[in-house]
Short mmCIF file of C-alpha atoms and ligand atoms in Angstrom, two decimals:
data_model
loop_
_atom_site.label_atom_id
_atom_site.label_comp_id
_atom_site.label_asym_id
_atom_site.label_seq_id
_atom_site.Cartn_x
_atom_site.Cartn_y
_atom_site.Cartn_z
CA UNK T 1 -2.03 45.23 -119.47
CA UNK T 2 -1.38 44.01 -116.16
CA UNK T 3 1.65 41.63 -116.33
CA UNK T 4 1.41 38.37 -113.93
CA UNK T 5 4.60 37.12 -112.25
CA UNK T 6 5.10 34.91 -109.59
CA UNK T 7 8.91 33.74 -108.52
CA UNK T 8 10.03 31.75 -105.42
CA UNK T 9 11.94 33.48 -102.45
CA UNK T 10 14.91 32.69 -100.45
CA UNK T 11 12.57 31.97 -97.16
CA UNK T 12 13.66 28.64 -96.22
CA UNK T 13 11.73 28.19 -93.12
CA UNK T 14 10.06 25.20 -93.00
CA UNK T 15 11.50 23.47 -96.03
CA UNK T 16 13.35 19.84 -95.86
CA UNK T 17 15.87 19.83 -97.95
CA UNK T 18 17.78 16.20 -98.85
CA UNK T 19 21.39 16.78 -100.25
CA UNK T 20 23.39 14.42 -102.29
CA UNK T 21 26.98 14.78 -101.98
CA UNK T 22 29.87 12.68 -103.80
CA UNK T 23 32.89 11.27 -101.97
CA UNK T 24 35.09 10.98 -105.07
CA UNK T 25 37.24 14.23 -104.88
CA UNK T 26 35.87 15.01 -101.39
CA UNK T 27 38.64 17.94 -100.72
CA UNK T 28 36.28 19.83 -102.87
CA UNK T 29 32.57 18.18 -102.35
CA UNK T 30 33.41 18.66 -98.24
CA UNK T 31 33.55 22.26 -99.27
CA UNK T 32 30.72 22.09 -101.61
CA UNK T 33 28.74 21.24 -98.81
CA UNK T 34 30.12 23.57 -96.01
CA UNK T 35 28.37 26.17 -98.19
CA UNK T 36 25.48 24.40 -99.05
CA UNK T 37 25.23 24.19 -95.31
CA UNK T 38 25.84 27.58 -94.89
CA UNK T 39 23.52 29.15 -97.60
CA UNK T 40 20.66 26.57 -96.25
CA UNK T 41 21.28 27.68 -92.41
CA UNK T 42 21.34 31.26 -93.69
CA UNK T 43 17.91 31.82 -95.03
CA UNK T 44 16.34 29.84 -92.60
CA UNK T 45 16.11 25.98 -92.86
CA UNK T 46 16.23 24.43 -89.83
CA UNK T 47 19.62 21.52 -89.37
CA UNK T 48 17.01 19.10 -87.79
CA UNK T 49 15.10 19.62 -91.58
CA UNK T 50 18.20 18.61 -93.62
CA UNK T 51 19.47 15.20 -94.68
CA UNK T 52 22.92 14.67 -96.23
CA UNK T 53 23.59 11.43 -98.18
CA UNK T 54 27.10 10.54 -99.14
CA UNK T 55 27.82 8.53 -102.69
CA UNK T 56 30.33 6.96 -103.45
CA UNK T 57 31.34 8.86 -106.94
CA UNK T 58 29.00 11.66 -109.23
CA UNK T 59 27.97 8.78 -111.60
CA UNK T 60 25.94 7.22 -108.17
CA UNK T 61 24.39 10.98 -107.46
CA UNK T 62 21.36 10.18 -110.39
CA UNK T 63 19.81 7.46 -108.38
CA UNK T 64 19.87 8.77 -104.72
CA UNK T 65 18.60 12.06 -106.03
CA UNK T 66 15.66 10.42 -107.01
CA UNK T 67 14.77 8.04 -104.29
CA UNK T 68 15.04 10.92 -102.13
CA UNK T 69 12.54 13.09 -104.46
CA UNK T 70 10.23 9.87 -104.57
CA UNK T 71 10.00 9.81 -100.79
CA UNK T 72 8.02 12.87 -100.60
CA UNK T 73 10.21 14.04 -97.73
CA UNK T 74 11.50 16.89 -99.02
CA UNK T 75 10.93 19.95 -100.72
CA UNK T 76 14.08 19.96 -102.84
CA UNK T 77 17.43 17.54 -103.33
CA UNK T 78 21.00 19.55 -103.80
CA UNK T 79 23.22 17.28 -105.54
CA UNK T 80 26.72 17.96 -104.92
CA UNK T 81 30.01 16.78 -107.22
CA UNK T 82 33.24 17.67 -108.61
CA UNK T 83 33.71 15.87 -111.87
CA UNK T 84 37.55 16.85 -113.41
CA UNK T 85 39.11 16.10 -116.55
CA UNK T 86 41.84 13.77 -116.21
CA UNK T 87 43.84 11.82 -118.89
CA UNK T 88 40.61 10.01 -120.22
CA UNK T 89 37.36 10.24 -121.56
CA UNK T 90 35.84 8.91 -117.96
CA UNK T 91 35.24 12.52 -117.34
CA UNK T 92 32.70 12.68 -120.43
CA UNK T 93 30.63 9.99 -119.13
CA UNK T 94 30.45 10.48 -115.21
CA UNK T 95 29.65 14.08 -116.03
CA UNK T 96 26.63 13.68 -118.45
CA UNK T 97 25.63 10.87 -116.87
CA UNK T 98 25.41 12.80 -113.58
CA UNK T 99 23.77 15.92 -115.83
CA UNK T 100 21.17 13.66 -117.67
CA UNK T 101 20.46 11.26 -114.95
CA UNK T 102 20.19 14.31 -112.42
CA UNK T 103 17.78 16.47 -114.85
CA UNK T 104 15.73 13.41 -115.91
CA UNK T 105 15.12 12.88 -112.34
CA UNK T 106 13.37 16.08 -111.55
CA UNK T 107 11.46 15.76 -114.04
CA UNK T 108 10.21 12.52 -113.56
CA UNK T 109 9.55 13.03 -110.23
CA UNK T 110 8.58 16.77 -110.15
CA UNK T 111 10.84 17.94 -107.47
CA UNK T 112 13.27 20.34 -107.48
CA UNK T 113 16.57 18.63 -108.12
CA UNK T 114 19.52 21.24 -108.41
CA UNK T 115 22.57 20.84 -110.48
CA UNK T 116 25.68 21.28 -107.98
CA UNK T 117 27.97 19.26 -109.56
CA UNK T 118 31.37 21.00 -110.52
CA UNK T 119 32.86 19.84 -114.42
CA UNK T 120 36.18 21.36 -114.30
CA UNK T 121 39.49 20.86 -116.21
CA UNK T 122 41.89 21.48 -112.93
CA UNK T 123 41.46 20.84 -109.09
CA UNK T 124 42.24 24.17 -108.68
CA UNK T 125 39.36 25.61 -111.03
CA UNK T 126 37.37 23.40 -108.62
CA UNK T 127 38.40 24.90 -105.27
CA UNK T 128 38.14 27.99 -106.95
CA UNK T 129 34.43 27.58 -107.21
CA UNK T 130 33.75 25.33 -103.52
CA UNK T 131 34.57 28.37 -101.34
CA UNK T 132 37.58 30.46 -103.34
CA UNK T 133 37.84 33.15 -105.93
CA UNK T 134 34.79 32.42 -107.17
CA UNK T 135 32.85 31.69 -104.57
CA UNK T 136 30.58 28.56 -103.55
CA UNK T 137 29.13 26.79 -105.97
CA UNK T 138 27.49 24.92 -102.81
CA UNK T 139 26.40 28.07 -101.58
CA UNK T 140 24.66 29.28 -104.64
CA UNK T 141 22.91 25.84 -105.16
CA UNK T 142 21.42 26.18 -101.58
CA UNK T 143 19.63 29.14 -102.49
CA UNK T 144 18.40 27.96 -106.26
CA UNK T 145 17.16 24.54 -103.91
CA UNK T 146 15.02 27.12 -101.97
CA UNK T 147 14.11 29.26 -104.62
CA UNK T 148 12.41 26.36 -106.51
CA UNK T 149 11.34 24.78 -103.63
CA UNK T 150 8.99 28.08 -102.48
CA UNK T 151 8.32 28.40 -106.52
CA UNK T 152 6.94 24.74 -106.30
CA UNK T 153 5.06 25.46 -103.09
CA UNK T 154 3.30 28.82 -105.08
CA UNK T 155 2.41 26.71 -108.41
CA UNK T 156 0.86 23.63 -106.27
CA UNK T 157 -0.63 25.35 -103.41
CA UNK T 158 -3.97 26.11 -102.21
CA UNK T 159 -3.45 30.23 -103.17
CA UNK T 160 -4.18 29.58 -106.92
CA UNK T 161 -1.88 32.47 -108.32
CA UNK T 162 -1.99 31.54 -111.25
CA UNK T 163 -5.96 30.91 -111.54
N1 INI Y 219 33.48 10.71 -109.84
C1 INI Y 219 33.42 12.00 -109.54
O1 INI Y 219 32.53 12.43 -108.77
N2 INI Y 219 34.32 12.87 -110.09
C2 INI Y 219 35.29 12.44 -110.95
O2 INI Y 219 36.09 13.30 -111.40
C3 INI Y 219 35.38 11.08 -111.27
N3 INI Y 219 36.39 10.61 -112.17
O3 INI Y 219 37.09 11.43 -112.78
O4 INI Y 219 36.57 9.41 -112.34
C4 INI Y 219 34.43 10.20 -110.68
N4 INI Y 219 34.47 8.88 -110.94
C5 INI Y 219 33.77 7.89 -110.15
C6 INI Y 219 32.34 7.68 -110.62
O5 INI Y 219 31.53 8.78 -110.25
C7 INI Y 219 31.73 6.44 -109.98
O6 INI Y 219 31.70 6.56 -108.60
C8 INI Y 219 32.46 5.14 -110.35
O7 INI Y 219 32.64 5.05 -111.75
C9 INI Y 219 31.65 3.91 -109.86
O8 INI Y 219 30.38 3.84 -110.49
#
């Protein structure tokens, strides 16, 4: 048996790549996106082929996500957010709201969407994950962005792998 598998690459030349970022918590998001920045740079996407849209909070990230997706512009959308827990259940809602409304998106719209939105229960859990101990969340969701993005490109394109 000869086993068919097919899986995107981290070759981001070419690609246009939108990225949603949240102001609400920014100490973190502004690192959040240094590394998005970084990873996208790294592998190969051009700066002139990226687009960064600021929201006001996580809750807003849904809806620019998916205009951006809809435009046709671009390969894939990094959304970027720190949701963390404070005193009352607002944490619950902005952060499944921004989960649902993020992942119904992509879906709808059949673009690669990625999930970089932090849900953490301290500031410092957050930091820890935009560029400290454990690394950059940002970073990481870069590559997945391209990674789906050269996926999508392989499923939909004129090479038929699949056929
Ligand atoms: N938005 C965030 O991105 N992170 C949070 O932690 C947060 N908290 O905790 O309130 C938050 N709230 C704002 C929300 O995203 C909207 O911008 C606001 O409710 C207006 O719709």
């Amino acid at each position: 048996m000869v086993l068919r598998q097919i899986e995107g690459s981290l070759h981001g030349q070419g690609l246009r790549i939108g990225v949603v970022v949240s102001r609400f918590n920014q100490v973190v998001t502004s690192r959040l996106l240094d590394g998005a920045m970084e990873g996208l740079l790294q592998h190969g996407v051009r700066e002139h082929d990226i687009i960064v849209a600021w929201v006001p909070g996580s809750f807003e990230i849904p809806l620019v996500a998916k205009k951006m997706a809809e435009s046709n512009r671009y390969e894939a959308i990094i959304c970027l957010g720190a949701v963390i827990k404070g005193e009352t259940a607002h944490f619950d809602y902005v952060a499944g709201e921004a989960s649902n409304g993020i992942a119904k998106a992509a879906l709808e719209v059949g673009v690669p969407i990625i999930f970089g939105v932090l849900t953490t229960y301290t500031t410092e859990q957050a930091l820890d994950r935009a560029g400290g101990e454990q690394g950059n969340k940002g970073f990481e969701a870069a590559e997945s962005a391209i990674e789906m993005a050269t996926l999508m490109r392989l499923l939909g394109g004129s090479e038929e792998p699949l056929a």
